[in-house]
Amino acid sequence: MSTPMKHSSEGKGADRMISMAQAIREALAEEMRRDPLVFIMGEDVAEAGTPFKVLKGLVEEFGPQRVIDTPISEAGFTGIAVGAAMTGMRPVVDIMFGDFLTLAMDQIVNQAAKAHYMSGGKWKVPMVIRTTMGATLRKAAQHSQSLHAWFAHIPGLKVVIPSTPYDAKGLLKTAIRDDNPVLFFEHKAMYSMRGYVPPEEYTIPFGVADVKREGRDLTIVAIGRMVHVALEAAQQLAELGIEAEVIDPRTLVPLDRETLIESARKTGRVIILDEGHQSYGVTAELASVITEGAFYYLDAPVVRMGAMDVPVPFSPPLEDLTVPTSERVVETAKALCGRA
Amino acid sequence: MMSTPGPKIRAERSGYLSIDGEQWLHMYRQMLRIRRFEEQVNELYLSAKMPGLAHLYIGQEAVAVGVCEALRRDDYITSTHRGHGHCLAKGASMDRMFAELLGKAPGYNRGKGGSMHIADPDTGNLGANAIVAGAVGIATGAAFSAKMRGTNQVVVCFFGEGALGQGVLYEVMNMASLWKLPILYVCENNLYTEYTPYHEVLAGEILDRPRAFGLHAEAVDGQDVREVYVTAQRLIERARAGEGPAFLLCNTYRYYGHHVGDIDRSYYRSREEEERWKNERDPIRLLGSWLLQEHLADERVLEMIDREVREEVEAALAFALNAPYPDPDEVRRHVYADEAQL
Ligand SMILES: Cc1ncc(C[n+]2csc(CCOP(=O)(O)OP(=O)(O)O)c2C)c(N)n1
């Protein structure tokens, strides 16, 4: 039914159930062992291993020459990474909270994204920017944003959002080997989530969506942590006799249009879930891709469920209203399937 | 102890004593208010009553208090992620602060901001800010506007030494100097930017940086509220008189972790170091023993202040714990200033 490549964490040995943080760490360590040009830079990445402890232990193995603590200078060190990438290195930049990408925006959008094109293909910028996303952690408006749509909007940047430890490891290794600037978004609430990761080496190609659950009545396209919201909803829907298919694009750029369209043609009903703001965001783009590709097969308009169009509030009861939940997905799905 | 003080010390001593004893006692109380407020914040975290995290200011109280004591109520401040001390010193009340930290409706910002975003126009607080150096533009802009509007207001821009890594600080200091803006940049060097000793990520001398833009720059012992106050007072009045911006480096120390959850700190600093600062350089104890020594207060007065502050904390906390959460409709309010039209 599924190749090990596609279905990551189902039914495999419990001996290699590791956390998302550990999967990311393994990917970095393996790539740094394989290629001496790979290095990490960012704030508190060395001894502290980042505030999320994702990089814990890497400085011990690779030393402070390759796991480099920077000043709080996002524009500066991202720019340095762009220059280092253009001249032969393969930097992995750590931007602690995705919200701080704004400080490095010129370096990413005007420099990294365009150097290859503007030079007529002469310069390459093989770098990865690892950063975080996600709300509901009570971190308020400047530490909770999910800004991936901005980067997916800029030609020249690739955008990756893993939803399982297996995907995170395989995709990060691919990102490091890619010759383009890649934005790699990790959800803060998922670092401790565990999943199966095989002991042997593997990579996951960009542009291949993963069907996380098969179903015939409804397609739920979801990204990052929303994949788990979708899976929970699908579970509840199954009890009501509605079989939802859950698809994780895994990379927004490049995007696996075919898998999304094919599923929409099969089920005729689609919900798209994302933790970025709903307006002008990823849900809009995916809805339009699906509508263009599956218009005559759709039984209803594609439904978008993004984050509420408000800055993320601190107060817990307010914050919890801003992101899609499995309960709300179930309600929406029932209505979509005429079962409300 | 008994050796004859040098001329500088003697001058400082008479300078300090020329200030009304009541004012020193007020500063003592203000420092204690911050200390006790934050001890309670830590308790709230440890007992899982507070959502999220908070960055405690304990150990650095003399900076906020010494500087804000030299400000008028209508002067402005901007603050940081470690902002409770600045907000309280500028006049915030504890009950609404606690309420904000708990995400409750009567909080300063209706629970929408939380610990890192306390803002209050009534006390001239333009806002704490969770982006390192995030408020330096705002502060400089407020100084620009005060000058344009001719209001005589001064702005104090608080930030940690970590903000020295951000380019925007240099952009605005350049303009502040060019345009002689009424602003005091207060840099609190507490030795660590999160979990990294500052000298590992900072080249050269700190004071050389503002001086390169022609700012007047000085350093003080940030544990000595007397020195902070007297110096800040001079630099603030200098700015108010139109003589231009200044930069005040306050050498200080935070006693707790980077935030309340940063409990094992052994990989970046030693327990001995922490104990040394607490035992030998505590700003509240330093001022307290000076007040006793100069007979500006006796033990009884200091104890009474402590008791009153504890009562204030207790009442404020009870207010916040009993306060309701915001109405769910609140989530969509205040996205735009003209919400009625949307
Ligand atoms: C632009 C930006 N980068 C990184 C962070 C994460 N961060 C929060 S506090 C901090 C350290 C700040 O150090 P400092 O300015 O010295 O203030 P302190 O915490 O010591 O009071 C960092 C890196 C942030 N909030 N904003």
CSV table of C-alpha atoms in Angstrom, one decimal, chain A residues 92-214:
chain,number,residue,atom,x,y,z
A,92,VAL,CA,23.0,26.2,8.1
A,93,VAL,CA,21.7,29.3,9.7
A,94,ASP,CA,19.6,29.2,12.9
A,95,ILE,CA,17.0,31.8,13.3
A,96,MET,CA,15.7,31.1,16.8
A,97,PHE,CA,12.1,32.2,16.4
A,98,GLY,CA,10.6,32.5,12.9
A,99,ASP,CA,9.4,36.0,13.9
A,100,PHE,CA,13.1,37.1,13.8
A,101,LEU,CA,13.3,36.4,10.1
A,102,THR,CA,12.0,39.9,9.6
A,103,LEU,CA,15.3,41.2,10.8
A,104,ALA,CA,17.1,39.3,8.1
A,105,MET,CA,14.6,40.0,5.3
A,106,ASP,CA,16.9,41.9,3.0
A,107,GLN,CA,19.6,39.3,3.1
A,108,ILE,CA,17.1,36.5,2.4
A,109,VAL,CA,14.7,38.1,-0.1
A,110,ASN,CA,16.9,40.6,-2.0
A,111,GLN,CA,20.2,38.8,-1.7
A,112,ALA,CA,20.0,35.1,-1.2
A,113,ALA,CA,16.9,34.5,-3.3
A,114,LYS,CA,18.1,36.5,-6.3
A,115,ALA,CA,21.9,36.1,-6.6
A,116,HIS,CA,21.5,33.0,-8.9
A,117,TYR,CA,19.0,34.6,-11.2
A,118,MET,CA,20.5,38.1,-11.4
A,119,SER,CA,24.0,36.6,-12.1
A,120,GLY,CA,22.5,34.7,-15.0
A,121,GLY,CA,23.1,31.5,-13.2
A,122,LYS,CA,26.7,32.2,-12.3
A,123,TRP,CA,26.4,32.4,-8.5
A,124,LYS,CA,24.8,29.8,-6.3
A,125,VAL,CA,23.6,30.2,-2.7
A,126,PRO,CA,23.5,26.7,-1.2
A,127,MET,CA,22.3,27.6,2.3
A,128,VAL,CA,19.7,26.4,4.7
A,129,ILE,CA,17.8,28.7,7.2
A,130,ARG,CA,16.4,26.6,10.0
A,131,THR,CA,13.7,28.4,12.0
A,132,THR,CA,10.6,27.9,14.0
A,133,MET,CA,6.9,28.5,13.7
A,134,GLY,CA,3.7,27.9,15.6
A,135,ALA,CA,1.4,29.4,18.2
A,136,THR,CA,-0.5,28.1,21.3
A,137,LEU,CA,2.7,28.2,23.4
A,138,ARG,CA,1.8,31.4,25.3
A,139,LYS,CA,4.7,33.4,23.7
A,140,ALA,CA,2.6,36.3,22.5
A,141,ALA,CA,2.6,38.2,19.2
A,142,GLN,CA,6.4,38.5,18.5
A,143,HIS,CA,7.3,34.8,19.2
A,144,SER,CA,4.4,32.9,17.7
A,145,GLN,CA,4.1,33.7,14.0
A,146,SER,CA,4.1,31.2,11.1
A,147,LEU,CA,5.7,33.2,8.3
A,148,HIS,CA,6.4,30.5,5.8
A,149,ALA,CA,4.0,31.9,3.2
A,150,TRP,CA,6.1,35.0,2.8
A,151,PHE,CA,9.1,33.0,1.6
A,152,ALA,CA,7.0,30.7,-0.6
A,153,HIS,CA,6.0,33.9,-2.4
A,154,ILE,CA,9.6,34.7,-3.3
A,155,PRO,CA,11.0,33.0,-6.4
A,156,GLY,CA,14.4,31.6,-5.7
A,157,LEU,CA,13.6,30.3,-2.2
A,158,LYS,CA,12.6,26.7,-1.4
A,159,VAL,CA,10.3,26.2,1.6
A,160,VAL,CA,10.1,23.0,3.7
A,161,ILE,CA,7.8,22.2,6.6
A,162,PRO,CA,8.2,18.7,8.1
A,163,SER,CA,5.4,17.1,10.2
A,164,THR,CA,7.2,14.0,11.6
A,165,PRO,CA,10.7,13.2,12.8
A,166,TYR,CA,11.1,10.9,9.8
A,167,ASP,CA,10.3,13.7,7.4
A,168,ALA,CA,12.3,16.2,9.3
A,169,LYS,CA,15.5,14.2,9.1
A,170,GLY,CA,15.2,13.2,5.4
A,171,LEU,CA,14.1,16.6,4.3
A,172,LEU,CA,16.8,18.5,6.2
A,173,LYS,CA,19.5,16.3,4.7
A,174,THR,CA,18.1,17.1,1.2
A,175,ALA,CA,17.9,20.8,2.1
A,176,ILE,CA,21.6,20.8,3.1
A,177,ARG,CA,22.6,19.2,-0.2
A,178,ASP,CA,20.4,21.5,-2.2
A,179,ASP,CA,22.2,24.3,-4.2
A,180,ASN,CA,19.5,26.9,-3.4
A,181,PRO,CA,18.6,28.9,-0.3
A,182,VAL,CA,16.1,26.7,1.6
A,183,LEU,CA,13.8,27.9,4.5
A,184,PHE,CA,13.2,25.0,6.9
A,185,PHE,CA,10.4,25.6,9.4
A,186,GLU,CA,10.2,23.6,12.6
A,187,HIS,CA,7.2,23.8,14.8
A,188,LYS,CA,8.1,24.7,18.4
A,189,ALA,CA,5.5,22.4,19.8
A,190,MET,CA,6.7,19.4,17.9
A,191,TYR,CA,10.3,19.1,19.0
A,192,SER,CA,9.4,16.5,21.6
A,193,MET,CA,7.0,14.6,19.3
A,194,ARG,CA,8.4,11.1,18.7
A,195,GLY,CA,8.3,9.0,15.6
A,196,TYR,CA,10.0,6.1,13.8
A,197,VAL,CA,13.3,7.0,12.1
A,198,PRO,CA,15.2,4.1,10.6
A,199,PRO,CA,18.8,3.6,11.6
A,200,GLU,CA,20.0,3.5,8.0
A,201,GLU,CA,20.7,6.7,6.0
A,202,TYR,CA,18.0,8.1,3.8
A,203,THR,CA,16.9,11.4,2.2
A,204,ILE,CA,13.5,12.6,1.1
A,205,PRO,CA,13.2,14.4,-2.2
A,206,PHE,CA,11.6,17.8,-2.4
A,207,GLY,CA,8.3,18.2,-4.2
A,208,VAL,CA,6.8,14.9,-3.1
A,209,ALA,CA,3.7,15.1,-1.0
A,210,ASP,CA,3.1,12.4,1.6
A,211,VAL,CA,-0.3,10.7,2.0
A,212,LYS,CA,-0.5,10.4,5.7
A,213,ARG,CA,-3.8,8.7,5.7
A,214,GLU,CA,-5.9,7.4,2.8
